[in-house]
């Protein structure tokens, strides 16, 4: 065994470069590697027409040596099915304080292309501290999967697949890191790739070995013949403490590239996004332009301050993209502009929708221009997406999927069109533009070499192209008016910080009543996939996000969830039934509750809205049945409380280094810390530094 060690970690490697030891020197739990995985890497090569020439780790010859404080693992030529190819792989591993760092270089002198590069492979792990580890998984705002080893081994996977879960980055993976937690011990595993290759995060188990956990990452490298590729670092850290220390590692790296755009004041102050489809895909006009003042009244009554108009164009929602023309049937340009102004005069804000990703294949734009700038698959065909809208019709539900092609964001013509759309929308004088899907969606590799992809890499066409697109539109909006807001859909660290706000966090919800209390007490039974919004919220607290809520109401638990995590409200009026429900005020009690919660937030917006979300840092929670999350602003801290159980619970909050400065709930201000938090009650405690 070759090992490296510092005061924090010990890592050991066998003659094939596999990790056979990983130990937190201060924990007392010893080596967490139960036995080595099949290899520290794997590759898939394209040669000729064969896209799956698999470089299995067991078939390779390794040179493993220690150079100064590094372990260097070299494979001089790779072997595939008894043949060797002139591809050299050099992997370097070293320690930096509490971090174990990995890099890899690929020198491709063969006639193959290195497509998939799986590295580094961490495992096999069963436990960090004697328990069954939970997985921190960056799906959307985050998930926590309890007993991940048990879940993986119980999966009934197809023969061609492993017992594996996988997320592509960027989307649905919102960040390039994941982690394990087990009692006092945590493991961080992150890719610090500032070139932003399309990637996958994977966690693998085995039916025949219950509880086993292997973690790796895949980069779609597309290392061409004659190319020397230098990979960006991967980082592993095994430590004693909260998962947030791992998030801090990722954030410290992300600070080296994250943009920090100035956001319009109205976006920073936005309480809630009231989404309305004026005209549906199938032609039903639900909310003509004359109804905007009526819609603003409904929004205000729910605690929302921004109208998001979808389907406001002549084609309706999910139709005729990328066209953005006002509809004469709904009232025409002047009516739209006038009614927007009425809402603004009444204190509201309005955004107009544009899709930043799709092209309707039936439009003149697609036939004349779009077909040449669409993302092309390896087969030379477009990546098509289909969407259909329906309400009561079985025919519409089953047989009307409308086909769209996906634009390659690296194409200058598409970037120009989106800037043009931002200008066209601005002439109606809204407060902002919402560009749908542009903040995420799968990182389709584009194989159309006529497009100017960074490094001519298919796997950089979407990621780097979309950054360029986002920056172009952001610059255009602020040139038109610094207060012209730019909102996008989907959440990723890579894209979200290039816009003013994010609409509609998918799979971000409160979960079931009592889930969070059981998790905090370590009493979750079996393996569960639980929403864990704090993962993204803590790592990138500056991102303004609305929670996806495709309902004509905001139920009390959703209002409480948004309150305690600092999310903005969202609700949606999409169909005729939604219009009837809101006009009949069917959910009056819930409407009034949502408005009261919004009122409480607005009263203390200087810290609950504009303060930094720090999760559970800075205070102690003596009764973890009650969810408690903190916000800080200069010398002030607010701790938001939510009893998401069916029983009354005591509040037990301590804040070392702070003095208590008051409290508030929906009934008003309090001079003392509340002793009891009733079932489904919220409250907020205020502190000032000593």
PDB file of C-alpha atoms in Angstrom, residues 304-444:
ATOM      1  CA  UNK A 304     -48.061  37.968  -3.979  1.00  0.00           C
ATOM      2  CA  UNK A 305     -46.783  41.161  -5.532  1.00  0.00           C
ATOM      3  CA  UNK A 306     -45.800  40.081  -9.049  1.00  0.00           C
ATOM      4  CA  UNK A 307     -47.967  38.889 -11.942  1.00  0.00           C
ATOM      5  CA  UNK A 308     -46.199  36.452 -14.259  1.00  0.00           C
ATOM      6  CA  UNK A 309     -48.077  36.357 -17.562  1.00  0.00           C
ATOM      7  CA  UNK A 310     -47.626  33.151 -19.568  1.00  0.00           C
ATOM      8  CA  UNK A 311     -49.467  32.481 -22.815  1.00  0.00           C
ATOM      9  CA  UNK A 312     -49.915  36.220 -23.364  1.00  0.00           C
ATOM     10  CA  UNK A 313     -48.874  35.967 -27.041  1.00  0.00           C
ATOM     11  CA  UNK A 314     -51.048  35.224 -30.065  1.00  0.00           C
ATOM     12  CA  UNK A 315     -49.985  31.571 -30.055  1.00  0.00           C
ATOM     13  CA  UNK A 316     -50.822  31.022 -26.400  1.00  0.00           C
ATOM     14  CA  UNK A 317     -48.700  28.983 -24.025  1.00  0.00           C
ATOM     15  CA  UNK A 318     -46.290  26.412 -25.507  1.00  0.00           C
ATOM     16  CA  UNK A 319     -47.088  27.376 -29.065  1.00  0.00           C
ATOM     17  CA  UNK A 320     -45.347  29.247 -31.909  1.00  0.00           C
ATOM     18  CA  UNK A 321     -42.052  29.723 -30.004  1.00  0.00           C
ATOM     19  CA  UNK A 322     -39.944  31.844 -30.253  1.00  0.00           C
ATOM     20  CA  UNK A 323     -42.553  34.382 -31.397  1.00  0.00           C
ATOM     21  CA  UNK A 324     -43.543  37.095 -28.888  1.00  0.00           C
ATOM     22  CA  UNK A 325     -46.376  39.112 -30.371  1.00  0.00           C
ATOM     23  CA  UNK A 326     -49.371  40.480 -28.498  1.00  0.00           C
ATOM     24  CA  UNK A 327     -52.692  38.852 -29.356  1.00  0.00           C
ATOM     25  CA  UNK A 328     -55.445  40.940 -30.975  1.00  0.00           C
ATOM     26  CA  UNK A 329     -58.039  38.447 -29.720  1.00  0.00           C
ATOM     27  CA  UNK A 330     -57.024  39.209 -26.128  1.00  0.00           C
ATOM     28  CA  UNK A 331     -57.091  42.952 -26.689  1.00  0.00           C
ATOM     29  CA  UNK A 332     -54.039  43.938 -28.731  1.00  0.00           C
ATOM     30  CA  UNK A 333     -50.812  45.793 -27.952  1.00  0.00           C
ATOM     31  CA  UNK A 334     -52.284  49.000 -26.564  1.00  0.00           C
ATOM     32  CA  UNK A 335     -54.645  47.156 -24.230  1.00  0.00           C
ATOM     33  CA  UNK A 336     -51.803  44.978 -22.928  1.00  0.00           C
ATOM     34  CA  UNK A 337     -49.590  48.004 -22.291  1.00  0.00           C
ATOM     35  CA  UNK A 338     -52.381  49.962 -20.624  1.00  0.00           C
ATOM     36  CA  UNK A 339     -53.450  47.155 -18.297  1.00  0.00           C
ATOM     37  CA  UNK A 340     -49.852  46.476 -17.285  1.00  0.00           C
ATOM     38  CA  UNK A 341     -49.593  50.143 -16.373  1.00  0.00           C
ATOM     39  CA  UNK A 342     -52.766  49.879 -14.258  1.00  0.00           C
ATOM     40  CA  UNK A 343     -51.249  47.034 -12.252  1.00  0.00           C
ATOM     41  CA  UNK A 344     -48.025  48.989 -11.778  1.00  0.00           C
ATOM     42  CA  UNK A 345     -49.910  52.094 -10.706  1.00  0.00           C
ATOM     43  CA  UNK A 346     -51.676  49.956  -8.078  1.00  0.00           C
ATOM     44  CA  UNK A 347     -48.307  48.851  -6.657  1.00  0.00           C
ATOM     45  CA  UNK A 348     -47.824  45.566  -8.514  1.00  0.00           C
ATOM     46  CA  UNK A 349     -45.215  44.231 -10.885  1.00  0.00           C
ATOM     47  CA  UNK A 350     -45.630  42.317 -14.145  1.00  0.00           C
ATOM     48  CA  UNK A 351     -43.361  39.993 -16.122  1.00  0.00           C
ATOM     49  CA  UNK A 352     -43.968  38.676 -19.628  1.00  0.00           C
ATOM     50  CA  UNK A 353     -43.008  35.176 -20.724  1.00  0.00           C
ATOM     51  CA  UNK A 354     -40.622  34.034 -23.435  1.00  0.00           C
ATOM     52  CA  UNK A 355     -39.235  30.533 -23.948  1.00  0.00           C
ATOM     53  CA  UNK A 356     -35.448  30.557 -24.159  1.00  0.00           C
ATOM     54  CA  UNK A 357     -34.943  26.955 -25.259  1.00  0.00           C
ATOM     55  CA  UNK A 358     -37.654  25.692 -27.638  1.00  0.00           C
ATOM     56  CA  UNK A 359     -38.521  26.308 -31.276  1.00  0.00           C
ATOM     57  CA  UNK A 360     -41.921  25.282 -32.616  1.00  0.00           C
ATOM     58  CA  UNK A 361     -41.111  23.195 -35.708  1.00  0.00           C
ATOM     59  CA  UNK A 362     -44.208  24.524 -37.466  1.00  0.00           C
ATOM     60  CA  UNK A 363     -43.140  28.179 -37.417  1.00  0.00           C
ATOM     61  CA  UNK A 364     -41.592  30.173 -40.240  1.00  0.00           C
ATOM     62  CA  UNK A 365     -38.711  30.981 -37.892  1.00  0.00           C
ATOM     63  CA  UNK A 366     -37.840  27.311 -37.540  1.00  0.00           C
ATOM     64  CA  UNK A 367     -38.146  26.635 -41.256  1.00  0.00           C
ATOM     65  CA  UNK A 368     -36.028  29.619 -42.236  1.00  0.00           C
ATOM     66  CA  UNK A 369     -33.465  29.818 -39.412  1.00  0.00           C
ATOM     67  CA  UNK A 370     -34.130  27.472 -36.509  1.00  0.00           C
ATOM     68  CA  UNK A 371     -33.354  24.249 -38.342  1.00  0.00           C
ATOM     69  CA  UNK A 372     -29.744  25.385 -38.742  1.00  0.00           C
ATOM     70  CA  UNK A 373     -29.191  26.335 -35.083  1.00  0.00           C
ATOM     71  CA  UNK A 374     -30.865  23.424 -33.286  1.00  0.00           C
ATOM     72  CA  UNK A 375     -28.869  21.087 -31.071  1.00  0.00           C
ATOM     73  CA  UNK A 376     -28.048  17.946 -33.021  1.00  0.00           C
ATOM     74  CA  UNK A 377     -27.584  14.486 -31.504  1.00  0.00           C
ATOM     75  CA  UNK A 378     -24.846  12.084 -32.539  1.00  0.00           C
ATOM     76  CA  UNK A 379     -27.326  10.711 -35.100  1.00  0.00           C
ATOM     77  CA  UNK A 380     -27.531  14.114 -36.771  1.00  0.00           C
ATOM     78  CA  UNK A 381     -31.141  14.601 -35.717  1.00  0.00           C
ATOM     79  CA  UNK A 382     -32.487  17.301 -33.387  1.00  0.00           C
ATOM     80  CA  UNK A 383     -33.212  16.774 -29.722  1.00  0.00           C
ATOM     81  CA  UNK A 384     -36.979  17.057 -29.846  1.00  0.00           C
ATOM     82  CA  UNK A 385     -39.207  17.827 -26.873  1.00  0.00           C
ATOM     83  CA  UNK A 386     -42.977  17.482 -26.869  1.00  0.00           C
ATOM     84  CA  UNK A 387     -45.502  19.278 -24.686  1.00  0.00           C
ATOM     85  CA  UNK A 388     -49.268  19.208 -24.669  1.00  0.00           C
ATOM     86  CA  UNK A 389     -51.776  21.069 -22.539  1.00  0.00           C
ATOM     87  CA  UNK A 390     -55.221  19.781 -21.698  1.00  0.00           C
ATOM     88  CA  UNK A 391     -57.883  20.147 -19.041  1.00  0.00           C
ATOM     89  CA  UNK A 392     -60.957  17.966 -19.516  1.00  0.00           C
ATOM     90  CA  UNK A 393     -60.428  16.524 -23.004  1.00  0.00           C
ATOM     91  CA  UNK A 394     -59.182  12.931 -23.244  1.00  0.00           C
ATOM     92  CA  UNK A 395     -58.326  13.553 -26.890  1.00  0.00           C
ATOM     93  CA  UNK A 396     -56.161  16.563 -26.007  1.00  0.00           C
ATOM     94  CA  UNK A 397     -54.493  14.563 -23.265  1.00  0.00           C
ATOM     95  CA  UNK A 398     -53.520  11.608 -25.420  1.00  0.00           C
ATOM     96  CA  UNK A 399     -53.043  12.742 -28.993  1.00  0.00           C
ATOM     97  CA  UNK A 400     -51.863  16.350 -29.144  1.00  0.00           C
ATOM     98  CA  UNK A 401     -48.241  16.398 -28.090  1.00  0.00           C
ATOM     99  CA  UNK A 402     -46.737  19.404 -29.838  1.00  0.00           C
ATOM    100  CA  UNK A 403     -43.195  19.017 -31.163  1.00  0.00           C
ATOM    101  CA  UNK A 404     -40.424  21.511 -30.491  1.00  0.00           C
ATOM    102  CA  UNK A 405     -36.794  21.458 -31.461  1.00  0.00           C
ATOM    103  CA  UNK A 406     -34.204  22.646 -28.939  1.00  0.00           C
ATOM    104  CA  UNK A 407     -31.952  25.554 -29.828  1.00  0.00           C
ATOM    105  CA  UNK A 408     -28.202  25.269 -29.423  1.00  0.00           C
ATOM    106  CA  UNK A 409     -27.393  28.163 -27.075  1.00  0.00           C
ATOM    107  CA  UNK A 410     -23.899  28.451 -28.569  1.00  0.00           C
ATOM    108  CA  UNK A 411     -25.418  29.642 -31.854  1.00  0.00           C
ATOM    109  CA  UNK A 412     -25.057  33.448 -32.167  1.00  0.00           C
ATOM    110  CA  UNK A 413     -28.344  33.628 -34.081  1.00  0.00           C
ATOM    111  CA  UNK A 414     -30.234  32.225 -31.081  1.00  0.00           C
ATOM    112  CA  UNK A 415     -28.514  34.584 -28.679  1.00  0.00           C
ATOM    113  CA  UNK A 416     -29.435  37.474 -30.974  1.00  0.00           C
ATOM    114  CA  UNK A 417     -33.060  36.285 -31.152  1.00  0.00           C
ATOM    115  CA  UNK A 418     -33.407  36.096 -27.390  1.00  0.00           C
ATOM    116  CA  UNK A 419     -31.990  39.614 -27.036  1.00  0.00           C
ATOM    117  CA  UNK A 420     -34.445  40.748 -29.707  1.00  0.00           C
ATOM    118  CA  UNK A 421     -37.287  39.105 -27.768  1.00  0.00           C
ATOM    119  CA  UNK A 422     -36.198  40.926 -24.612  1.00  0.00           C
ATOM    120  CA  UNK A 423     -36.371  44.206 -26.557  1.00  0.00           C
ATOM    121  CA  UNK A 424     -39.748  43.369 -28.082  1.00  0.00           C
ATOM    122  CA  UNK A 425     -41.209  42.514 -24.696  1.00  0.00           C
ATOM    123  CA  UNK A 426     -39.815  45.699 -23.176  1.00  0.00           C
ATOM    124  CA  UNK A 427     -41.954  47.849 -25.499  1.00  0.00           C
ATOM    125  CA  UNK A 428     -45.013  46.703 -23.520  1.00  0.00           C
ATOM    126  CA  UNK A 429     -43.412  48.249 -20.388  1.00  0.00           C
ATOM    127  CA  UNK A 430     -43.431  45.243 -18.051  1.00  0.00           C
ATOM    128  CA  UNK A 431     -41.141  45.139 -15.028  1.00  0.00           C
ATOM    129  CA  UNK A 432     -39.289  42.122 -16.356  1.00  0.00           C
ATOM    130  CA  UNK A 433     -39.029  39.212 -18.756  1.00  0.00           C
ATOM    131  CA  UNK A 434     -39.224  35.556 -17.733  1.00  0.00           C
ATOM    132  CA  UNK A 435     -37.269  33.223 -20.022  1.00  0.00           C
ATOM    133  CA  UNK A 436     -38.499  29.703 -19.491  1.00  0.00           C
ATOM    134  CA  UNK A 437     -36.195  26.652 -19.319  1.00  0.00           C
ATOM    135  CA  UNK A 438     -33.103  28.731 -19.922  1.00  0.00           C
ATOM    136  CA  UNK A 439     -31.812  28.248 -16.366  1.00  0.00           C
ATOM    137  CA  UNK A 440     -31.474  24.484 -16.693  1.00  0.00           C
ATOM    138  CA  UNK A 441     -32.695  21.613 -18.888  1.00  0.00           C
ATOM    139  CA  UNK A 442     -30.534  18.624 -19.802  1.00  0.00           C
ATOM    140  CA  UNK A 443     -27.053  19.476 -21.113  1.00  0.00           C
ATOM    141  CA  UNK A 444     -27.671  18.083 -24.602  1.00  0.00           C
TER     142      UNK A 444
END
